[in-house]
Coordinates of C-alpha atoms in Angstrom, one line a residue:
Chain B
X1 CA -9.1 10.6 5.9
X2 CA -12.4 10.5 6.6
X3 CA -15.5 12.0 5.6
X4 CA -17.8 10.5 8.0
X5 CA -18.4 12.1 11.8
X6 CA -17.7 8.6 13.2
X7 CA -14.7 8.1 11.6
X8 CA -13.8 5.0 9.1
X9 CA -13.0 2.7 12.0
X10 CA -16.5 3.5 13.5
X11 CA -17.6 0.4 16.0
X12 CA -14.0 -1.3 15.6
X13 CA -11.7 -2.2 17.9
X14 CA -8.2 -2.5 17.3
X15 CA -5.1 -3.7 19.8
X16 CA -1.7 -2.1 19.1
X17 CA 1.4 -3.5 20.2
X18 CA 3.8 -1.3 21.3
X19 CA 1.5 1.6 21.7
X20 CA 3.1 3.2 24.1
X21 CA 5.2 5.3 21.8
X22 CA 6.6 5.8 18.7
X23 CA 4.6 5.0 15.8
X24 CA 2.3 2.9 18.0
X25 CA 1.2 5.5 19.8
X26 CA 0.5 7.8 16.8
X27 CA -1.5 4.9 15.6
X28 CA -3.4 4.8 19.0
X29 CA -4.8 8.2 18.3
X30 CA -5.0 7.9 14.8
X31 CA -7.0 4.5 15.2
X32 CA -9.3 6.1 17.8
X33 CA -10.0 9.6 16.5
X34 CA -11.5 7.2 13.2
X35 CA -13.8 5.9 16.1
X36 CA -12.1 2.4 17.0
X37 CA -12.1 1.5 20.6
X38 CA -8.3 0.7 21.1
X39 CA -6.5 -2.3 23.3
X40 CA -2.9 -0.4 24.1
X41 CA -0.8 -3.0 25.0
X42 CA 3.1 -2.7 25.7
X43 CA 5.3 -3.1 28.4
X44 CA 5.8 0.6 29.3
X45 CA 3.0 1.2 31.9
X46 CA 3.6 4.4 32.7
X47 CA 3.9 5.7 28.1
X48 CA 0.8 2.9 28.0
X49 CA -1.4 4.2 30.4
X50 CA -1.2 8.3 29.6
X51 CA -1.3 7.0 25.7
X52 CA -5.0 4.9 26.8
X53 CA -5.5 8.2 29.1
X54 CA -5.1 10.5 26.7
X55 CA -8.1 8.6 23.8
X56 CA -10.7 8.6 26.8
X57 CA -10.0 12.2 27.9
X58 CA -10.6 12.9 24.1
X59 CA -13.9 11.0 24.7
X60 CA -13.2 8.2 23.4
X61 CA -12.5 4.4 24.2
X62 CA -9.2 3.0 25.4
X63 CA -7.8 0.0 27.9
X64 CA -4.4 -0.1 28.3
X65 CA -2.8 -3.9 28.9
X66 CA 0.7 -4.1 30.3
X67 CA 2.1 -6.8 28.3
X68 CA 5.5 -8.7 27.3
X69 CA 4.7 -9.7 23.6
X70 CA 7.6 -12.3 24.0
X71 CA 5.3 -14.2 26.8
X72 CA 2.6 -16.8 25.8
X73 CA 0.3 -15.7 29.0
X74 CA 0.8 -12.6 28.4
X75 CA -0.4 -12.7 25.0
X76 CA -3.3 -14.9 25.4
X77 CA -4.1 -12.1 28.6
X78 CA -4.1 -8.9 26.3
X79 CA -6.7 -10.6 23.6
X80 CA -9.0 -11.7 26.6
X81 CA -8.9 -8.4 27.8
X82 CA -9.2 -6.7 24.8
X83 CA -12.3 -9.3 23.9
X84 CA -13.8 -8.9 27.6
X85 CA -13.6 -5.1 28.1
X86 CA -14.1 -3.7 24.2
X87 CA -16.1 -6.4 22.9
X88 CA -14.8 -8.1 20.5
X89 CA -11.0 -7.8 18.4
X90 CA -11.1 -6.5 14.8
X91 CA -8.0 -5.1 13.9
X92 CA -4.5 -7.0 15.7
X93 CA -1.7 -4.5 15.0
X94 CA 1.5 -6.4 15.4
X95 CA 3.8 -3.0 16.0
X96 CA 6.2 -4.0 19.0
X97 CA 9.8 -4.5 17.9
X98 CA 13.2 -3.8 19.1
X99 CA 17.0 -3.5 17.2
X100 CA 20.1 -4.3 18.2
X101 CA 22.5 -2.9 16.4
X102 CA 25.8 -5.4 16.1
X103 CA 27.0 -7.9 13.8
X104 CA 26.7 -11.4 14.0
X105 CA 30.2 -11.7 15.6
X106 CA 29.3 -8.5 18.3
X107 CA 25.5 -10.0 19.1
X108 CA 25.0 -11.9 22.4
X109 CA 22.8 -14.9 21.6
X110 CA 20.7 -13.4 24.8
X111 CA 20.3 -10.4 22.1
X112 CA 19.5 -12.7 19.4
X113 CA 16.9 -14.6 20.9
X114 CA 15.0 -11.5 22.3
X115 CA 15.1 -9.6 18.9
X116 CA 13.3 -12.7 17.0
X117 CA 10.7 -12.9 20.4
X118 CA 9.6 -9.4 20.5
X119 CA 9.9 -9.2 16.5
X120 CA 9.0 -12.4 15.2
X121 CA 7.4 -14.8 18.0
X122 CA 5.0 -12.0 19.2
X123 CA 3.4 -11.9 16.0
X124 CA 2.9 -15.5 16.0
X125 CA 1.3 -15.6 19.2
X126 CA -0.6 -12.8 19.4
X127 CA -2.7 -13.7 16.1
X128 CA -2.6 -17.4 17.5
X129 CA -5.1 -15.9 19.9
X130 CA -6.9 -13.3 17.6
X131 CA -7.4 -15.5 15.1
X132 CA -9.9 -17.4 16.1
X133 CA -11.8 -14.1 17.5
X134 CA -11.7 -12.8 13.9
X135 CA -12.8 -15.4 12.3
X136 CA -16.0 -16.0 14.4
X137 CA -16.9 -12.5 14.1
X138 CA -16.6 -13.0 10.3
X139 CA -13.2 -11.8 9.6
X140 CA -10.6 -9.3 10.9
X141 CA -7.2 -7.7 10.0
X142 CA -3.7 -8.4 10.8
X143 CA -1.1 -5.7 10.3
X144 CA 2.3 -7.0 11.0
X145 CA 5.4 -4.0 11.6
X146 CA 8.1 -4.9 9.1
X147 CA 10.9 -2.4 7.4
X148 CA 12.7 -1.2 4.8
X149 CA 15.3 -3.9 6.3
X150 CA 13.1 -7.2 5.9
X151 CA 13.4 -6.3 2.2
X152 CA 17.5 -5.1 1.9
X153 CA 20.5 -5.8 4.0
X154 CA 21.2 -3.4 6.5
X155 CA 24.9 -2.9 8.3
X156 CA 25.1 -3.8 11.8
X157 CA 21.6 -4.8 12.5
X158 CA 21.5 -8.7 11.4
X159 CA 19.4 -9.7 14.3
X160 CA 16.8 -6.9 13.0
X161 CA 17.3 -8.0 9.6
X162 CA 16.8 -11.4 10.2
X163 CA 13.7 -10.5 12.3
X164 CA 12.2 -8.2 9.8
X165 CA 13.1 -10.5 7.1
X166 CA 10.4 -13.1 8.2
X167 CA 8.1 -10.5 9.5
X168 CA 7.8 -10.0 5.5
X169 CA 7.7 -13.8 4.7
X170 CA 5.2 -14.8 7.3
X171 CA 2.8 -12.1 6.7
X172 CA 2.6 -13.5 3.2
X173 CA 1.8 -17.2 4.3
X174 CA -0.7 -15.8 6.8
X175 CA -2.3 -14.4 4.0
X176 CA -2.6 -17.6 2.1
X177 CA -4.1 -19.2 5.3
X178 CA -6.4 -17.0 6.8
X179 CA -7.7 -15.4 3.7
X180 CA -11.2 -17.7 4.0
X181 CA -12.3 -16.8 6.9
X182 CA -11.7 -13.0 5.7
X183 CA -8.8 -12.1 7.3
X184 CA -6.2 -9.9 5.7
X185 CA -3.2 -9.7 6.1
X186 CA -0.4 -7.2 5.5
X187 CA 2.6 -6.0 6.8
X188 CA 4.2 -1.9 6.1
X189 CA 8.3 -1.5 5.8
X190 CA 8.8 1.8 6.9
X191 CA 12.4 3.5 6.1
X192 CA 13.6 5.3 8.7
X193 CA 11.0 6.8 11.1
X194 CA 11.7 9.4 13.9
X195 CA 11.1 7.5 17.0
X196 CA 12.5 6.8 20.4
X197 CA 14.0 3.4 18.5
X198 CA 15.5 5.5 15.8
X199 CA 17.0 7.2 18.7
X200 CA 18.2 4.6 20.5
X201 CA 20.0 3.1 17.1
X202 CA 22.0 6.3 17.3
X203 CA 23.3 5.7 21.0
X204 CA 24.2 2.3 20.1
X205 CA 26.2 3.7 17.5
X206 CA 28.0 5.9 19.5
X207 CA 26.2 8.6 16.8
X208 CA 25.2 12.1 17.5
X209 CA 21.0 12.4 16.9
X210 CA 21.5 15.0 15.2
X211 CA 24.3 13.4 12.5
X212 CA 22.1 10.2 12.9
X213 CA 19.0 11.6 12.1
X214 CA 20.3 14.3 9.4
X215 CA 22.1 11.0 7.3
X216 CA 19.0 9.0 7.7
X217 CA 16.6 12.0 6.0
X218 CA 19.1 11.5 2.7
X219 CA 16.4 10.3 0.6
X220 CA 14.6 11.3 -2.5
X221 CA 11.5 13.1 -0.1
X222 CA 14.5 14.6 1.7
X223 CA 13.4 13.5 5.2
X224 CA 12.6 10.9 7.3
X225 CA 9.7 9.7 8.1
X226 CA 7.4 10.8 11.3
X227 CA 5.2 8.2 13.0
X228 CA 2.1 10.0 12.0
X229 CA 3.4 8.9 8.3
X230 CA 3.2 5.3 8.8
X231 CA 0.4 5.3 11.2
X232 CA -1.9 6.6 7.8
X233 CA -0.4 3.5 6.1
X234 CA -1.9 1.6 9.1
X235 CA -5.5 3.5 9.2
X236 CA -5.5 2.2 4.4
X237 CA -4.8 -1.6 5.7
X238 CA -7.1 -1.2 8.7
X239 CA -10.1 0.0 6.8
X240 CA -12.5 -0.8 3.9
X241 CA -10.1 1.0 1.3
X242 CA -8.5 -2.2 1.5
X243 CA -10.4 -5.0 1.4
X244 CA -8.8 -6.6 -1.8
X245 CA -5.3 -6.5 -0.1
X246 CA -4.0 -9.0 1.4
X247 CA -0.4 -10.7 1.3
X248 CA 1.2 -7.2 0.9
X249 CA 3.9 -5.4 2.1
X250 CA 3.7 -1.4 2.1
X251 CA 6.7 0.6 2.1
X252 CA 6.5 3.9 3.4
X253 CA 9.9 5.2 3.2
X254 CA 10.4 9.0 1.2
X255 CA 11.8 6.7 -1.9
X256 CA 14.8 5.0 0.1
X257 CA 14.4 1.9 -1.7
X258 CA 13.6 3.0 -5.1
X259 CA 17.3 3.2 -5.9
Chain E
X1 CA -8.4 10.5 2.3
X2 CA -7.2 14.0 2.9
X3 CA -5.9 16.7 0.7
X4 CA -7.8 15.9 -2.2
X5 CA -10.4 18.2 -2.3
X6 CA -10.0 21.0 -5.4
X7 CA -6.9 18.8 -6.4
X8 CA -6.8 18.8 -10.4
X9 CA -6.7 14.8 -11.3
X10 CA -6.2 13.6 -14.5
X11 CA -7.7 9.9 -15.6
X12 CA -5.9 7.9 -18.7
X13 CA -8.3 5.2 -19.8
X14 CA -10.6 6.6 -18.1
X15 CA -13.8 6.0 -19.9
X16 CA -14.2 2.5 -18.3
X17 CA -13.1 0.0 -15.6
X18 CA -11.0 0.7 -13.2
X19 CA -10.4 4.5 -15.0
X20 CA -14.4 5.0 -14.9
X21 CA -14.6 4.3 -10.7
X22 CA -11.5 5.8 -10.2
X23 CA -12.6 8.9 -11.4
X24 CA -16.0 8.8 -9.8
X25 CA -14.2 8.2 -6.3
X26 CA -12.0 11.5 -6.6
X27 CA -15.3 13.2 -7.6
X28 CA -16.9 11.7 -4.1
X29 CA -13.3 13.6 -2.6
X30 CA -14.0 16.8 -4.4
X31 CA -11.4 16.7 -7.1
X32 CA -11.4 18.3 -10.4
X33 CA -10.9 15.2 -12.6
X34 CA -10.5 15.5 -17.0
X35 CA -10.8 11.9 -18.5
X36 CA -8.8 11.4 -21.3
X37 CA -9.3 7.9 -23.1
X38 CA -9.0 7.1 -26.9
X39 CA -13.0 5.9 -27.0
X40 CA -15.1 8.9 -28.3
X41 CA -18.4 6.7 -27.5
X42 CA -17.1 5.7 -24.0
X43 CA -16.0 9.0 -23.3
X44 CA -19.8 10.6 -23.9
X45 CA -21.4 8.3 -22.0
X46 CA -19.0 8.8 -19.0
X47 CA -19.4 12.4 -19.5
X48 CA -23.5 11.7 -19.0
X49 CA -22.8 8.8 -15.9
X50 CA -20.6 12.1 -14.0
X51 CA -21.8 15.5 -15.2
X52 CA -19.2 16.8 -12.3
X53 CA -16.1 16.1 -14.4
X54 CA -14.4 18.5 -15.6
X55 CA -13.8 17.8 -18.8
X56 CA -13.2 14.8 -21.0
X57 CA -10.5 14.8 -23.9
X58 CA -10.1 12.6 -26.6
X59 CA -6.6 11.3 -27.5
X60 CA -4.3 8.1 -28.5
X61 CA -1.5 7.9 -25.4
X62 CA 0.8 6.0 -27.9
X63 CA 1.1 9.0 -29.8
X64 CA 3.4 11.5 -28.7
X65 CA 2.0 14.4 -30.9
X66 CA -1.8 13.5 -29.8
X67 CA -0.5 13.5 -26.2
X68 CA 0.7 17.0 -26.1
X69 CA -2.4 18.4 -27.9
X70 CA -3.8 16.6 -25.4
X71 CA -2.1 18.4 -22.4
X72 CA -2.9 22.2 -24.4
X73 CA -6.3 20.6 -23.7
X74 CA -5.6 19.9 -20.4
X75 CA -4.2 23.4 -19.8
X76 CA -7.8 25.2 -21.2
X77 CA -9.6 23.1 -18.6
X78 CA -7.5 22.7 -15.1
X79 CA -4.5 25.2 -16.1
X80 CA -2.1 22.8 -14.4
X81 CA -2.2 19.3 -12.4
X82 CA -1.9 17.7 -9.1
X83 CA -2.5 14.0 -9.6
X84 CA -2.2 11.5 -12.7
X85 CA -3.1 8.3 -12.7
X86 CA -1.3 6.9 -15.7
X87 CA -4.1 4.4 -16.2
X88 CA -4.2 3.6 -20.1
X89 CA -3.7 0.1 -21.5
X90 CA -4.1 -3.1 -23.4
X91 CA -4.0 -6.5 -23.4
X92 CA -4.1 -8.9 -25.9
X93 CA -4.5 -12.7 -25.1
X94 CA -1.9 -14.9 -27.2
X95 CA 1.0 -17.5 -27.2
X96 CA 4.1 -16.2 -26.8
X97 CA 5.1 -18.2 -30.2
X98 CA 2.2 -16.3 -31.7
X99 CA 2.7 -12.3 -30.7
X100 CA 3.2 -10.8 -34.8
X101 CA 5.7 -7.6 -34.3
X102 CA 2.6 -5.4 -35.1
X103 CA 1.0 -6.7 -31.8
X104 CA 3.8 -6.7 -29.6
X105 CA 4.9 -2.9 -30.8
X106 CA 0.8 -1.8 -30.0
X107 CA 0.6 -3.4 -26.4
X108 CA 4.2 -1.8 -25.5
X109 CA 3.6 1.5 -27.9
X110 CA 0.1 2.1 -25.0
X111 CA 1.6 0.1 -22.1
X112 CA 4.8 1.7 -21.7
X113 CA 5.1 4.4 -24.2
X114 CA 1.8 5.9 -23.4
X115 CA 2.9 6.1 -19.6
X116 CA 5.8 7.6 -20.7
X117 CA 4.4 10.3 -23.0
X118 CA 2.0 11.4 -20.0
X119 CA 4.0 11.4 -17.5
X120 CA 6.4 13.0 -19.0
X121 CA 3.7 15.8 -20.0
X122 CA 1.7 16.1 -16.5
X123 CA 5.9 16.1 -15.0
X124 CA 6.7 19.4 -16.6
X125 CA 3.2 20.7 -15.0
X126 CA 3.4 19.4 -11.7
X127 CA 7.9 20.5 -11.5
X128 CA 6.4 24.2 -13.2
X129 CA 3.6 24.8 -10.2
X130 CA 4.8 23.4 -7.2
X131 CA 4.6 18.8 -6.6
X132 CA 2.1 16.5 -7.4
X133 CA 1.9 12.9 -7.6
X134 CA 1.8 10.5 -10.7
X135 CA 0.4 7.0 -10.1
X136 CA 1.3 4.3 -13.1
X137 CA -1.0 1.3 -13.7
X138 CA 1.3 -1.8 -13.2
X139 CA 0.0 -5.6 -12.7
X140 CA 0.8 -8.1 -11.0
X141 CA 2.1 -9.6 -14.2
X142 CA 4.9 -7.0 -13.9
X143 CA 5.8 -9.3 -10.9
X144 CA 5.2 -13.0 -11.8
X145 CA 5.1 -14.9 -15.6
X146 CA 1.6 -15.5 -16.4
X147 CA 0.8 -17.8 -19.7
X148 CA -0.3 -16.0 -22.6
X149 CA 0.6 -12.5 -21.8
X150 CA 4.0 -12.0 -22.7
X151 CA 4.2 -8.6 -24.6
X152 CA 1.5 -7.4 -21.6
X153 CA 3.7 -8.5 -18.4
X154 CA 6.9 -7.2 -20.2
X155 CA 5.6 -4.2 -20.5
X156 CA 4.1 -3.6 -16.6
X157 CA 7.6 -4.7 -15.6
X158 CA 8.9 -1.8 -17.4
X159 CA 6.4 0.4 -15.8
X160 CA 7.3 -0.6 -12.4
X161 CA 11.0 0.7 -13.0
X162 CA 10.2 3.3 -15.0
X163 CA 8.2 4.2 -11.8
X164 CA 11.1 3.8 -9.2
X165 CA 13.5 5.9 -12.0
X166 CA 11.1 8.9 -12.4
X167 CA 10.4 8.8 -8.3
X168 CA 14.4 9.5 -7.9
X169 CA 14.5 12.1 -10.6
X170 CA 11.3 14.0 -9.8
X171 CA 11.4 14.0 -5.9
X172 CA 11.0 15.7 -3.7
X173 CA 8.3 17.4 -5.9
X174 CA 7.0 14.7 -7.5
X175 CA 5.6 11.4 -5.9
X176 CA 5.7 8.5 -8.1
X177 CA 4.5 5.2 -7.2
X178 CA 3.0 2.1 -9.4
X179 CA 0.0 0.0 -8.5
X180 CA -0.4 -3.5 -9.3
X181 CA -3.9 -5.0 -9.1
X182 CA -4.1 -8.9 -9.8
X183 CA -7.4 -10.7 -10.6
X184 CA -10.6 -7.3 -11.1
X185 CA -13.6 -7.7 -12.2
X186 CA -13.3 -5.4 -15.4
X187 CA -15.0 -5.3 -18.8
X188 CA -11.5 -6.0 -19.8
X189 CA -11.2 -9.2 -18.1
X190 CA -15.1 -10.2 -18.6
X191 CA -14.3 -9.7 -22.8
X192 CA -11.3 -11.8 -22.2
X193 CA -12.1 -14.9 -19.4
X194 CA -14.9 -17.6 -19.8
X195 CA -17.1 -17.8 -16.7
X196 CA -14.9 -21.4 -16.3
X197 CA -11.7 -19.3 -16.6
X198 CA -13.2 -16.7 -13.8
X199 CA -13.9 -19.5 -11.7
X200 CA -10.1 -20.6 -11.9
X201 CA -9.0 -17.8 -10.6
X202 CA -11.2 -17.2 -7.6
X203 CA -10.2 -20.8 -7.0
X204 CA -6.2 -18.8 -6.6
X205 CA -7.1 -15.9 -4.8
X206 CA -6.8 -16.1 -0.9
X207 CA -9.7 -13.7 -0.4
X208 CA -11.4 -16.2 -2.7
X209 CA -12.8 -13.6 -5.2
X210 CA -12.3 -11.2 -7.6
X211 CA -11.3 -7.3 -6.7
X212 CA -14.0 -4.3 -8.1
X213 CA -12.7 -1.8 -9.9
X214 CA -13.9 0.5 -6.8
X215 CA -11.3 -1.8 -4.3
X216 CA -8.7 -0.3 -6.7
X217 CA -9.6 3.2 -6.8
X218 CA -9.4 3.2 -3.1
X219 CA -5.5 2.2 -3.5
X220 CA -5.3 5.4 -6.0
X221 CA -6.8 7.9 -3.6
X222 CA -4.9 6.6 -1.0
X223 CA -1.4 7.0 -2.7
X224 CA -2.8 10.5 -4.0
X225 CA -3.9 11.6 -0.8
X226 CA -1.6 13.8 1.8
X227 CA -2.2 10.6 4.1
X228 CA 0.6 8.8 1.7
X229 CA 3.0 12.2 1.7
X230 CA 5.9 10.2 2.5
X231 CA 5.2 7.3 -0.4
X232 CA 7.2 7.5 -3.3
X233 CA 9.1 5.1 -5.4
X234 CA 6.8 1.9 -4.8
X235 CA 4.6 -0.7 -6.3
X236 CA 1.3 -1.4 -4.1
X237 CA -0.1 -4.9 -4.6
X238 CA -3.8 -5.1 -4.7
X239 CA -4.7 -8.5 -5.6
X240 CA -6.5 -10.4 -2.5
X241 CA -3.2 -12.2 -1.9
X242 CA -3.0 -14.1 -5.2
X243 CA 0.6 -13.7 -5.5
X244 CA 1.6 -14.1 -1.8
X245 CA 2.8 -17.7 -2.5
X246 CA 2.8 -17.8 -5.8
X247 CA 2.6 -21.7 -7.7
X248 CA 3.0 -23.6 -4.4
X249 CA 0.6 -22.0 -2.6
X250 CA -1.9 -23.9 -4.8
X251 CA -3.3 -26.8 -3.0

């Protein structure tokens, strides 16, 4: 994406939720190899730590914070850290999220409750905390992980839904509040995206990954998505390209919800 | 934004505005870009502003005829085409009660019929040599009702299905997705708005001010670029939050 040797995130720093894997770890590497110092925080030491690793071997800068995005401590923790040890917070990626894959008659309040924490209730703390960081330095950006299912129904997935569902809405009323002190705010819906969650939605459905993966590539691009995809979405609402967006939900999907 | 470099880009409208920076930004990326607009003047002086396009063509998108002489053109200077960016239109600022039959059938005859004469045009190119990716100019009055626009916003809310329609039919080849700026700073809008009226609206926008033309040719190359490959069917919002809340948003 970019022209410049220092890359379009040059003297940034960026933490990333769930950066252990998936699409937060493509966006790790993405986000650093554009010359942003990245925060990876997640709850997988082990995928956190050999993510962070694998930025500074490439010689650039990484921390990784272990980190339950459910947790108010643990939350207000990761910022400090990020602040204390990079220098600042400019970029608050809000990627961690979990499904369950059940109705409302086969999910477990315990399930229902921890999909709308790591989903939902992370988002509102973690930018609690950032926040006020951004807006002292001037400003800042908040990209919030929604989906193709915060926008449509989805079968079996109502917790997700739900989850998703406000991820959308409350991106758009962070936007109306944060957007004089220059903060944006935005949120991507990706369709399906082949990750270890997309994976895991096939063992709860007692679904081969192949059959699983095969139905969810029926889409106009003829393919699902691959993390790398959606972590470019993230680098446009990170950068300068968009500084007139705010508000906005991107939908990275191969056409799923076009028709 | 990767993958643009050599592309061959053509700009509708593209003698001013948002059209004029788009077309200098895909010059920064190394693209071949042809400006087609219906301005003769406008489309000298463009031609003097950014000696590195490729070629400018005069033509009337709400003529079907004038568009595919256009396209012959198009052929003689970039034999074939990557990216369009569907940008032509018009607005015209009067009550609904107001709007005579020849105005409403010129703002839909460029709006929507002019989209659909080029696209249909730079399609058949882009199926014939191998993909490409057309971006349409919505609004976000294809989205929301805004006073005085009526025969404008119906027509952008056409463009933004006529977007998701042509993104079934023409994928996987074909990427087609819409962008919908809000409140920019445009000749358009500085012929149209008192400084009063200008104020009104930064007084609406989250972000507190008014987009640039170059904010929205950003969106364009991003959505053009190999970095959106898996984009297609979609209307982008560019509008610094305006319509995030809408009416009660407003303090």
């Amino acid at each position: 994406m970019s022209n410049n040797e220092r890359g379009i995130l040059a003297g940034k720093v960026a933490l990333i939720t769930g950066g252990a894997s998936g699409i937060g770890r493509a966006t790790a590497l993405l986000f650093a190899r554009e010359g942003a110092a990245v925060s990876v925080v997640d709850v997988d030491e082990a995928g956190g730590q050999a993510v962070a690793q694998a930025i500074v071997d490439d010689g650039r800068q990484a921390i990784f914070v272990c980190c339950d995005v459910s947790q108010a401590e643990d939350c207000q923790r990761a910022v400090q850290q990020t602040v204390d040890e990079l220098g600042g917070l400019d970029i608050l990626f809000n990627n961690a999220g979990i499904i369950r894959r059940a109705t409302v008659i086969d999910t477990t309040e315990e399930e229902w409750d921890r999909v709308m924490a790591i989903n939902v209730k992370s988002i509102f703390l973690l930018s609690k905390y950032a926040i006020p960081i951004m807006a002292q330095a001037g400003g800042g950006v908040i990209i919030n992980m929604a989906s193709g299912w915060g926008l449509v129904g989805g079968r079996r997935a109502v917790s997700y839904c739900a989850s998703k569902g406000a991820v959308v809405n409350m991106t758009r009323a962070m936007a109306l509040d944060h957007g004089e002190q220059n903060i944006r705010v935005n949120c991507i819906s990706p369709g399906d995206t082949d990750t270890p969650m997309l994976r895991d939605e096939a063992r709860q459905l007692g679904e081969s990954d192949e059959r699983f993966l095969a139905e969810a590539a029926q889409r106009p691009l003829q393919r699902i998505g691959q993390p790398e995809d959606i972590a470019q979405a993230a680098l446009y609402l990170a950068s300068d390209a968009s500084s007139f967006v705010t508000g906005t939900t991107l939908v990275v999907d191969g056409g799923g919800l076009a028709g | 934004m990767r993958g643009l470099e050599d592309k061959r880009v053509l700009i509708t409208g593209g003698a001013g505005g948002i059209g004029a920076a788009t077309a200098a930004r895909f010059l920064d990326e190394g693209s071949r870009v042809v400006v087609l607009d219906r301005d003769e003047a406008a489309l000298r002086h463009i031609k003097r502003e950014m000696p590195a396009l490729s070629g400018t063509i005069v033509a009337d998108v709400s003529d079907a005829d004038d568009v595919a002489r256009a396209f012959e053109e198009l052929d003689d200077l970039l034999a074939g085409l990557d990216v369009l960016i569907n940008n032509a239109g018009i607005s015209i600022r009067h009550r609904f009660m107001d709007i005579s039959p020849q105005e409403w059938r010129q703002v839909i005859a460029v709006n929507l019929d002019g989209v659909f004469f080029v696209a249909q045009q730079a399609a058949q190119r882009m199926l014939a040599g191998g993909g490409g990716v057309i971006l349409n100019m919505g609004s976000t009055s294809g989205l929301m009702g805004y006073h005085y626009y009526a025969d404008y916003n119906a027509s952008k809310s056409g463009v933004i299905e006529l977007t998701r329609s042509m993104a079934l039919e023409l994928a996987p080849a074909v990427r087609v997705n819409c962008v919908c700026p809000g409140y920019i700073l445009t000749p358009m809008q500085e012929a149209e708005y008192t400084p009063e009226m200008l104020r009104a609206c930064e007084s609406k926008i989250p972000l507190g001010r008014l987009g640039r033309p170059e904010e929205v040719a950003a969106l364009f190359t991003f959505l053009a670029s190999d970095d959106a490959a898996f984009i297609t069917g979609h209307y982008f919002v560019i509008d610094g939050g305006e319509i995030a809340g809408g009416l009660a948003s407003q303090q």
